[in-house]
């Protein structure tokens, strides 16, 4: 099957741009609905952080380190590098007897306006705590204390990444189709869109075992702390707040988005093939509307899909639309 | 004909994302080469600013106001809002006996890091001079003094926009397929990709008449002042510098790019359907390589297409590739 057109940008009554992709909604029995090619192989990127955090919880490392639901939300986060994120990660590392220099995620300017302003105006360079993946890496370091691996925990053959790979293959139900180096230098394993949706369905309806318990804790942590999973002004945070606990959502670079809907036992995975954030945010919003979890007029739904597009003077220039065949 | 896959992002030996679009290379006789659908209707957005500036020069308004090639480059610019841009536009307006408040483009934060830092750290709001289109609007106001129109020069039926529409239809060789409100509130007229390439071919090989003279002056101004057409770190500026005067390039919002190659009499127009800048910049770079105007190892070619993709720690994560069938 080929890519399906999912989201369109209209201007002056004409189609200006469009986004194609693949979408799978799955439950414990398999595919419930799909658009595009469920078998398309993708890199989940940061959308699979709850899978990458599974060994941390399942192994008992999280409890041994006394991690709270805030820590678990940060382990699943692509955060804005606001003080509420960086301070918590800094204290987390300190609690492990470690520091920022033990991270291997690299540094980049935070997306949080205040944090960015503070650095820019003081001429200060960002550190690894500001990296949107620093919580995930603090989780890797926490697991590493239990596994007693070396300091280079992002190497493919490191015990931490071998544990992550095992969890990834078991939850997606697939052998990894390959791997790549992620923006934060951790290995990112490839799977099908169906496999990623299958994994999310597992998080939505966990088994009554230690893995299920770990999955439940991670989903509850994401839902309890939407502001820690991304940050103010970000889609994951604003949409999860609007969903009022009905679903956990997580984005990934290059336009991946996943959803976990416990009350329905549904898992969602989507990839916009052009890698553009606009299309992925609009598509996950469309799916929340389709499932009746969000209303067309909710401020978050309007921001990411249903409100008119406006310009610098506030004049209406066009609108985002769901392509024909993509759920209205 | 349908959209052609043009640019791909590969990671770990797997295709991660891809960009589809339409490309036409034309000369005075018509299409020379094309990918995708030459008849696809698009909004040129800012890529057609040299057409929007034609009435300014052809009418004699530019000479009457004593505009230099720097002014003409700014009239064709989507600039970064650096001091070199905003000061020139401010002085230009002052020379017309007008001010920032006469602009109708709206305000947004400048892309230039220093200008942005100055505003953010002093808690100052950006003004309309910072709008990337302020030079185009200063050109509209200059033409308006000659046409004696009202102050709302961005309205569709205003003499300035009627003159722009006439120039647009004559250079593209098409009746406009529709129009939309641009980000800067000016009308943006729709045409086919072929029509836009035809217009650029006209700028590449101007006739020996007053229009041709105006087209020649605008192309020479863009080529003479690449830093005024966009700004430091921007694709139009860096690629035009790398081309050493062989071509004028201009980008437009939603992933449009045009090229004017006087020495070959060629006009280029491309639209990446997803509206993503990455794809448009890589595609225009690929075309410059294809035409032998740029080398694979030129720093600008490397930045926008041929260099490996790296992450926050400088590790190679993948590469951009030209899709099969798109010129190597």
XYZ file of C-alpha atoms in Angstrom:
656
model
C 0.000 0.000 0.000
C 1.125 3.555 -0.566
C 1.167 6.773 1.427
C -2.270 8.243 2.137
C -2.934 11.956 1.935
C -3.980 12.933 5.458
C -3.760 16.690 6.052
C -4.141 19.608 3.635
C -3.416 23.347 3.875
C -5.886 25.473 1.900
C -5.422 29.162 0.993
C -7.838 31.347 -0.953
C -9.997 28.315 -1.706
C -7.083 26.435 -3.319
C -5.012 23.531 -2.027
C -1.572 24.936 -1.180
C 0.265 22.101 0.594
C -0.472 18.563 1.762
C 0.914 15.913 4.075
C 0.957 12.178 3.342
C 1.555 9.423 5.808
C 0.661 6.149 7.482
C -1.691 5.681 10.430
C -2.637 2.607 12.460
C -5.149 2.346 15.298
C -4.771 -1.029 16.990
C -6.098 -2.959 19.957
C -4.975 -6.226 21.525
C -6.500 -8.123 18.582
C -4.656 -6.154 15.900
C -5.488 -3.350 13.467
C -8.792 -1.558 14.111
C -8.348 1.170 11.467
C -5.516 2.157 9.154
C -4.635 4.714 6.491
C -1.644 4.356 4.188
C 0.620 1.344 4.679
C 0.566 -0.328 8.142
C 3.706 -2.214 7.127
C 5.723 0.901 6.354
C 9.018 0.792 8.259
C 9.699 3.911 10.315
C 11.981 5.238 13.008
C 9.738 6.004 16.016
C 12.339 8.478 17.276
C 11.182 10.034 20.566
C 7.656 8.661 20.241
C 8.871 5.368 21.746
C 10.409 6.809 24.911
C 7.899 4.917 27.057
C 9.290 1.713 25.537
C 12.853 2.894 26.161
C 11.834 3.524 29.794
C 10.304 0.061 30.298
C 13.520 -1.674 31.458
C 14.109 1.187 33.904
C 10.845 0.413 35.700
C 10.513 -3.321 35.036
C 14.009 -4.052 36.319
C 13.310 -2.399 39.648
C 15.974 0.229 38.981
C 13.419 3.038 39.184
C 12.226 1.928 42.614
C 15.781 1.296 43.816
C 16.540 4.936 42.950
C 13.285 6.132 44.521
C 11.942 7.601 41.292
C 8.525 9.260 41.433
C 5.910 9.632 38.703
C 7.526 12.972 37.860
C 10.790 11.204 37.112
C 8.979 8.625 34.995
C 7.187 11.366 33.030
C 10.570 12.999 32.371
C 12.016 9.633 31.259
C 9.273 9.596 28.568
C 9.686 13.294 27.714
C 10.919 15.439 24.869
C 10.921 18.498 27.101
C 11.318 22.208 26.432
C 14.329 22.631 28.693
C 12.355 24.890 31.018
C 13.583 25.231 34.601
C 10.895 22.767 35.754
C 12.538 20.173 33.504
C 16.233 20.913 33.895
C 16.142 21.330 37.690
C 14.368 18.013 38.128
C 16.844 16.195 35.884
C 19.769 17.886 37.645
C 18.476 16.773 41.056
C 17.770 13.303 39.684
C 21.388 12.939 38.514
C 22.655 14.299 41.832
C 20.591 11.667 43.620
C 22.396 9.036 41.545
C 25.758 10.511 42.530
C 26.155 11.643 38.926
C 26.182 14.973 37.073
C 25.457 16.641 33.737
C 28.829 15.470 32.403
C 27.688 11.843 32.682
C 24.981 12.486 30.092
C 25.665 11.557 26.454
C 22.762 13.406 24.789
C 24.624 16.550 23.755
C 23.516 20.144 24.235
C 21.092 22.353 22.357
C 19.204 25.594 23.008
C 16.001 24.932 24.966
C 12.669 25.580 23.269
C 11.229 27.197 26.386
C 11.178 30.968 25.706
C 12.153 31.974 29.254
C 14.996 29.462 29.477
C 16.225 30.489 26.042
C 16.023 34.175 26.949
C 17.993 33.545 30.117
C 20.802 31.855 28.213
C 20.853 34.214 25.223
C 20.747 37.412 27.262
C 23.426 36.240 29.689
C 25.610 34.870 26.891
C 25.465 31.408 28.476
C 25.724 28.220 26.435
C 23.106 25.499 26.954
C 24.232 22.292 28.676
C 23.131 18.677 28.304
C 20.375 19.212 30.896
C 18.653 21.430 28.309
C 18.620 18.636 25.740
C 14.979 17.618 25.249
C 16.027 14.001 25.911
C 17.882 14.604 29.200
C 15.157 12.876 31.211
C 15.343 9.779 29.025
C 19.110 9.764 29.485
C 18.780 10.173 33.265
C 16.584 7.080 33.059
C 19.265 5.250 31.076
C 21.858 6.196 33.732
C 19.522 4.994 36.495
C 19.089 1.630 34.761
C 22.838 1.508 34.171
C 23.557 1.632 37.917
C 21.532 -1.552 38.237
C 23.088 -3.204 35.177
C 26.605 -2.029 36.101
C 27.466 -1.123 32.500
C 30.188 1.269 31.397
C 29.744 5.036 31.020
C 29.079 4.933 27.255
C 25.460 3.890 27.727
C 24.331 4.972 24.245
C 26.454 2.399 22.411
C 24.400 -0.249 20.591
C 25.990 -3.177 22.489
C 25.757 -1.535 25.933
C 23.598 -3.476 28.439
C 21.197 -0.508 28.692
C 20.557 -0.422 24.937
C 20.393 -4.223 24.712
C 17.640 -4.125 27.360
C 15.854 -1.369 25.436
C 16.090 -3.364 22.200
C 14.612 -6.447 23.898
C 11.689 -4.388 25.248
C 11.224 -2.776 21.834
C 11.058 -6.133 20.019
C 8.753 -7.699 22.621
C 6.274 -4.809 22.700
C 6.195 -4.206 18.923
C 6.094 -7.945 18.270
C 8.747 -7.534 15.588
C 12.461 -8.099 15.153
C 13.950 -4.636 14.670
C 14.083 -3.723 10.985
C 17.278 -1.774 11.526
C 18.602 1.013 13.722
C 19.924 4.529 13.438
C 21.639 7.089 15.653
C 19.049 9.447 17.133
C 19.504 13.174 17.662
C 20.448 12.429 21.281
C 22.989 9.775 20.152
C 20.969 6.829 21.545
C 20.190 3.993 19.127
C 16.707 4.297 17.625
C 15.242 1.013 16.407
C 13.056 0.773 13.305
C 9.705 -1.012 13.174
C 6.487 -0.972 11.167
C 3.756 1.552 11.906
C 1.586 -1.445 12.823
C 4.257 -2.689 15.222
C 4.460 0.678 16.939
C 0.652 0.828 17.237
C 0.671 -2.733 18.609
C 3.179 -1.659 21.260
C 0.996 1.323 22.206
C -2.053 -0.969 22.451
C -0.018 -3.022 24.924
C 0.535 0.087 27.030
C -3.189 0.860 26.762
C -4.222 -2.582 28.055
C -1.315 -3.927 30.123
C -1.091 -7.556 31.251
C -1.235 -8.500 34.926
C 2.499 -9.059 35.198
C 5.597 -7.049 36.069
C 5.793 -5.636 32.550
C 2.144 -4.667 32.623
C 2.644 -2.960 35.952
C 5.603 -1.015 34.525
C 3.584 -0.023 31.454
C 0.700 1.150 33.640
C 3.018 3.267 35.804
C 4.599 4.938 32.775
C 1.263 5.774 31.128
C -0.127 7.086 34.428
C 2.997 9.224 34.870
C 2.661 10.755 31.376
C -1.035 11.500 31.941
C -0.397 12.902 35.441
C 2.336 15.308 34.292
C 1.614 16.552 30.754
C 3.778 19.640 31.362
C 6.817 17.439 32.087
C 6.359 15.308 28.933
C 6.849 18.339 26.652
C 6.192 21.847 28.033
C 4.026 24.949 27.817
C 2.823 25.629 24.288
C 3.686 22.154 23.038
C 1.245 19.768 21.364
C 1.776 16.752 23.658
C 1.181 18.881 26.739
C -1.742 20.915 25.438
C -3.527 17.953 23.842
C -3.058 15.693 26.888
C -4.472 18.441 29.116
C -7.438 18.828 26.743
C -7.967 15.047 26.801
C -8.321 15.210 30.574
C -6.566 11.935 31.284
C -8.254 9.914 28.554
C -5.034 9.364 26.610
C -1.267 9.669 26.705
C 0.286 11.206 23.590
C 3.910 11.436 22.514
C 5.554 12.963 19.481
C 8.809 12.033 17.826
C 11.129 13.830 15.432
C 10.385 13.599 11.700
C 6.627 13.706 12.291
C 5.857 10.603 14.315
C 3.045 10.624 16.885
C 1.705 7.884 19.130
C -1.362 7.671 21.324
C -2.320 5.384 24.218
C -6.031 5.247 25.078
C -6.474 3.015 28.167
C -10.273 3.380 28.399
C -10.579 1.867 24.915
C -7.535 -0.374 24.987
C -6.356 1.416 21.838
C -2.864 2.175 20.606
C -2.194 4.697 17.829
C 0.897 5.264 15.674
C 1.312 7.677 12.794
C 4.128 8.893 10.575
C 3.893 11.836 8.204
C 6.342 10.927 5.462
C 7.656 14.457 4.939
C 8.787 14.670 8.554
C 6.906 17.932 9.169
C 5.595 18.661 12.650
C 2.504 20.522 11.368
C 1.151 17.439 9.637
C 1.810 15.110 12.569
C 0.186 17.444 15.115
C -2.846 17.979 12.880
C -3.166 14.230 12.203
C -3.052 13.157 15.880
C -5.594 15.894 16.644
C -7.835 14.571 13.845
C -7.626 11.087 15.373
C -8.566 12.377 18.836
C -11.618 14.033 17.242
C -12.392 10.849 15.291
C -12.350 8.785 18.502
C -14.623 11.284 20.230
C -11.996 12.092 22.844
C -11.781 15.798 21.908
C -14.242 18.361 20.538
C -13.730 20.405 17.351
C -13.973 23.616 19.375
C -11.531 22.708 22.109
C -8.747 25.359 22.129
C -6.117 22.658 21.589
C -8.061 21.136 18.676
C -8.423 24.612 17.187
C -4.722 25.400 17.587
C -3.506 22.225 15.892
C -6.243 21.623 13.307
C -9.660 23.262 13.276
C -9.039 27.017 13.692
C -8.521 29.237 10.619
C -4.909 30.039 9.731
C -4.098 33.716 10.294
C -1.204 36.003 9.383
C 0.880 38.648 11.189
C -2.038 41.085 11.131
C -4.516 38.471 12.298
C -6.155 38.224 8.884
C -7.513 34.794 7.942
C -5.356 33.255 5.200
C -6.693 29.711 5.004
C -7.279 26.522 6.941
C -6.003 23.031 7.662
C -8.327 20.265 6.458
C -8.495 16.518 6.878
C -8.005 14.974 3.429
C -10.904 13.069 1.866
C -11.071 9.643 3.504
C -9.203 10.706 6.634
C -11.662 10.776 9.534
C -13.964 13.781 9.802
C 0.699 13.800 -13.773
C 1.323 13.276 -10.075
C 3.802 14.487 -7.500
C 7.355 13.219 -7.995
C 9.531 12.104 -5.096
C 12.489 14.479 -5.141
C 14.395 14.477 -1.858
C 14.882 11.728 0.732
C 16.262 11.663 4.289
C 18.088 8.446 5.122
C 19.073 7.264 8.621
C 20.893 4.070 9.530
C 20.642 2.885 5.928
C 16.839 3.195 5.924
C 14.593 5.782 4.286
C 13.170 7.917 7.120
C 11.361 10.797 5.390
C 10.803 12.031 1.845
C 9.666 15.139 -0.014
C 7.493 15.132 -3.149
C 6.959 18.017 -5.477
C 6.860 19.573 -8.922
C 9.811 21.075 -10.811
C 10.032 22.880 -14.143
C 13.132 24.186 -15.905
C 12.087 26.392 -18.815
C 13.590 28.647 -21.457
C 11.995 31.071 -23.888
C 10.743 28.123 -25.960
C 9.018 26.359 -23.053
C 9.766 23.397 -20.797
C 13.345 22.085 -20.945
C 13.031 19.550 -18.100
C 10.299 18.744 -15.599
C 9.546 16.449 -12.664
C 6.066 15.931 -11.252
C 3.223 17.937 -12.789
C 4.167 21.179 -14.629
C 0.473 22.116 -14.600
C 0.126 21.884 -10.844
C -1.385 25.131 -9.514
C 0.613 26.700 -6.689
C 0.920 29.894 -4.696
C 4.398 31.307 -5.477
C 4.315 33.213 -2.187
C 7.521 35.252 -1.770
C 9.272 33.516 -4.659
C 7.557 35.946 -7.065
C 8.683 39.168 -5.385
C 10.673 40.142 -8.486
C 7.386 40.018 -10.404
C 5.652 42.060 -7.691
C 8.490 44.600 -8.033
C 8.197 44.889 -11.831
C 5.604 47.714 -11.861
C 7.745 49.623 -9.351
C 10.644 49.749 -11.831
C 8.786 49.643 -15.158
C 6.521 52.553 -14.196
C 9.463 54.802 -13.465
C 8.445 55.053 -9.802
C 11.747 53.551 -8.669
C 13.776 56.139 -10.586
C 11.478 58.964 -9.500
C 12.229 57.986 -5.898
C 15.940 57.577 -6.634
C 16.030 53.908 -5.679
C 19.385 52.129 -5.950
C 20.120 48.456 -6.640
C 20.125 47.946 -2.859
C 16.529 49.143 -2.704
C 15.563 46.887 -5.602
C 17.217 43.880 -3.903
C 15.189 44.645 -0.761
C 11.997 44.932 -2.831
C 12.646 41.320 -3.936
C 13.697 40.163 -0.449
C 12.419 37.934 2.315
C 14.964 39.348 4.707
C 16.127 38.348 8.185
C 15.255 41.653 9.801
C 18.924 42.350 10.540
C 19.958 45.972 11.052
C 21.290 46.098 7.470
C 17.752 45.361 6.297
C 15.597 47.332 8.714
C 17.744 50.502 8.633
C 17.671 50.597 4.846
C 13.894 50.130 4.748
C 13.438 52.766 7.454
C 15.542 55.279 5.486
C 13.706 54.337 2.297
C 10.336 55.120 3.878
C 11.710 58.357 5.323
C 12.836 59.360 1.843
C 9.240 58.871 0.683
C 7.982 61.069 3.513
C 6.449 57.960 5.082
C 7.111 55.816 8.160
C 6.783 52.320 9.594
C 3.108 52.969 10.374
C 2.354 53.257 6.646
C 3.343 49.614 6.149
C 0.602 46.964 6.079
C 2.796 43.860 6.409
C 2.427 43.307 10.147
C 5.183 42.599 12.649
C 7.072 39.449 13.572
C 10.302 38.588 15.358
C 13.293 38.858 13.000
C 15.195 35.706 12.096
C 18.541 37.432 12.446
C 20.053 36.197 15.755
C 21.562 39.549 16.734
C 18.420 41.528 15.935
C 16.321 38.968 17.793
C 18.666 39.045 20.778
C 18.498 42.833 20.875
C 14.700 42.789 21.003
C 14.319 39.844 23.395
C 16.928 41.013 25.890
C 15.606 44.588 25.934
C 11.992 43.440 26.122
C 11.216 45.314 22.899
C 8.495 44.209 20.479
C 9.364 43.846 16.800
C 7.867 46.422 14.397
C 6.759 46.151 10.775
C 10.305 47.007 9.598
C 11.347 43.585 10.944
C 8.771 41.822 8.779
C 10.691 39.834 6.164
C 8.533 41.503 3.480
C 9.087 45.129 4.578
C 11.235 45.856 1.524
C 8.544 44.572 -0.820
C 6.022 46.774 0.977
C 8.328 49.798 0.768
C 8.344 49.090 -2.968
C 4.540 48.969 -3.002
C 4.419 52.337 -1.198
C 6.898 53.804 -3.687
C 4.751 52.666 -6.616
C 1.680 53.964 -4.799
C 3.074 57.504 -4.726
C 3.206 57.367 -8.522
C -0.245 55.746 -8.852
C -1.766 58.028 -6.197
C -3.740 55.166 -4.625
C -5.129 55.086 -1.100
C -3.195 53.943 1.975
C -4.622 50.388 1.942
C -2.267 49.246 -0.789
C -2.645 45.520 -0.039
C -6.316 45.383 -1.019
C -6.994 43.279 -4.133
C -8.583 46.153 -6.079
C -5.950 48.743 -5.133
C -4.057 50.217 -8.137
C -0.778 48.789 -6.788
C -2.132 45.232 -6.641
C -3.925 45.588 -9.971
C -0.571 46.554 -11.519
C 1.088 43.576 -9.814
C -1.630 41.238 -11.079
C -1.190 42.501 -14.639
C 2.585 41.936 -14.464
C 1.999 38.499 -12.941
C -0.357 37.406 -15.723
C 1.839 38.814 -18.480
C 5.066 37.220 -17.211
C 3.537 33.826 -16.348
C 1.504 33.838 -19.566
C -1.542 32.712 -17.593
C -4.725 34.204 -16.223
C -4.403 33.927 -12.437
C -5.884 30.642 -11.188
C -7.002 32.323 -7.972
C -5.555 34.374 -5.190
C -4.974 34.172 -1.449
C -3.911 36.483 1.366
C -0.175 36.132 1.971
C 1.533 36.181 5.357
C 2.278 39.874 4.799
C -1.400 40.558 3.875
C -0.643 41.283 0.201
C -2.619 39.305 -2.382
C -0.691 36.286 -3.674
C -1.779 35.083 -7.103
C -1.835 31.410 -8.062
C -0.319 29.992 -11.257
C 1.041 26.721 -12.586
C 4.608 25.626 -11.825
C 5.200 25.899 -15.582
C 3.852 29.443 -15.595
C 6.155 30.473 -12.768
C 9.149 28.888 -14.563
C 8.121 30.681 -17.757
C 8.096 33.973 -15.873
C 11.577 33.263 -14.490
C 12.819 32.402 -17.996
C 11.575 35.849 -19.028
C 13.700 37.417 -16.287
C 16.647 35.292 -17.450
C 16.391 36.491 -21.071
C 14.652 39.887 -21.008
C 13.332 41.552 -24.145
C 14.802 44.848 -25.398
C 11.943 46.937 -24.072
C 11.089 48.819 -20.905
C 9.868 45.637 -19.203
C 13.016 43.803 -20.185
C 15.129 46.644 -18.824
C 13.203 46.476 -15.530
C 13.621 42.702 -15.342
C 17.359 43.027 -15.997
C 17.756 45.643 -13.250
C 15.898 43.501 -10.700
C 17.916 40.352 -11.460
C 21.180 42.323 -11.355
C 20.142 43.830 -8.016
C 19.394 40.402 -6.494
C 22.710 39.009 -7.744
C 24.643 42.094 -6.598
C 23.231 42.016 -3.035
C 22.606 38.400 -1.953
C 22.818 39.450 1.719
C 19.911 41.866 1.246
C 17.671 39.291 -0.483
C 17.649 37.053 2.611
C 20.463 37.359 5.168
C 23.418 35.622 6.809
C 22.884 31.890 7.179
C 19.980 31.798 4.728
C 19.792 29.567 1.634
C 19.089 32.310 -0.940
C 22.055 34.345 0.269
C 24.515 31.491 0.723
C 23.617 29.753 -2.546
C 23.690 32.977 -4.593
C 27.131 33.775 -3.152
C 28.293 30.256 -4.019
C 26.921 30.662 -7.550
C 29.121 33.726 -8.004
C 26.616 35.726 -10.018
C 25.541 32.903 -12.312
C 21.969 32.857 -10.995
C 19.431 34.674 -8.879
C 17.499 32.462 -6.452
C 14.441 33.228 -4.353
C 12.494 31.137 -1.899
C 8.836 31.415 -0.923
C 6.837 30.159 2.030
C 5.415 26.620 1.854
C 8.506 25.316 0.037
C 8.577 27.208 -3.244
C 11.900 28.096 -4.886
C 12.681 29.835 -8.158
C 15.890 30.328 -10.085
C 16.919 32.736 -12.843
C 19.985 31.735 -14.889
C 20.772 34.577 -17.356
C 23.824 32.908 -18.932
C 21.608 30.002 -20.035
C 18.333 31.885 -20.469
C 16.797 29.423 -18.006
C 13.999 29.885 -15.478
C 13.362 27.388 -12.687
C 10.323 26.902 -10.446
C 9.749 24.210 -7.850
C 7.171 23.438 -5.181
C 7.581 20.793 -2.494
C 4.003 19.755 -1.782
C 4.487 19.338 1.974
C 5.547 22.969 2.321
C 8.771 22.046 4.142
C 11.798 24.307 3.740
C 14.297 21.435 3.976
C 12.971 19.798 0.835
C 12.827 23.026 -1.167
C 16.371 24.062 -0.229
C 17.735 20.600 -1.025
C 15.849 20.490 -4.337
C 17.054 23.885 -5.613
C 20.591 22.889 -4.578
C 20.212 19.629 -6.518
C 19.148 21.608 -9.593
C 22.142 23.952 -9.325
C 24.383 20.843 -9.217
C 22.476 19.312 -12.143
C 23.035 22.439 -14.245
C 26.730 22.440 -13.400
C 26.487 25.814 -11.678
C 27.639 24.501 -8.279
C 29.976 21.718 -7.125
C 29.006 18.878 -4.773
C 31.718 19.968 -2.335
C 30.847 23.649 -2.210
C 30.112 24.551 1.441
C 26.643 25.794 0.464
C 25.883 22.596 -1.497
C 27.076 20.568 1.490
C 24.959 22.551 3.958
C 21.722 22.181 2.000
C 22.156 18.754 0.404
C 25.395 16.830 0.148
C 26.948 16.867 3.638
C 26.110 14.083 6.133
C 23.417 14.893 8.700
C 24.873 15.163 12.216
C 23.395 15.370 15.715
C 24.054 17.481 18.851
C 27.293 15.630 19.520
C 28.428 15.900 15.912
C 27.810 12.212 15.248
C 26.705 11.334 11.708
C 23.049 10.232 11.747
C 22.239 10.022 8.045
C 22.097 11.945 4.807
C 19.857 13.750 2.347
C 19.636 12.066 -1.056
C 18.173 12.968 -4.414
C 15.395 10.472 -5.148
C 15.841 8.063 -8.045
C 15.131 9.964 -11.254
C 15.811 13.379 -9.751
C 19.069 14.689 -11.230
C 22.316 13.349 -9.807
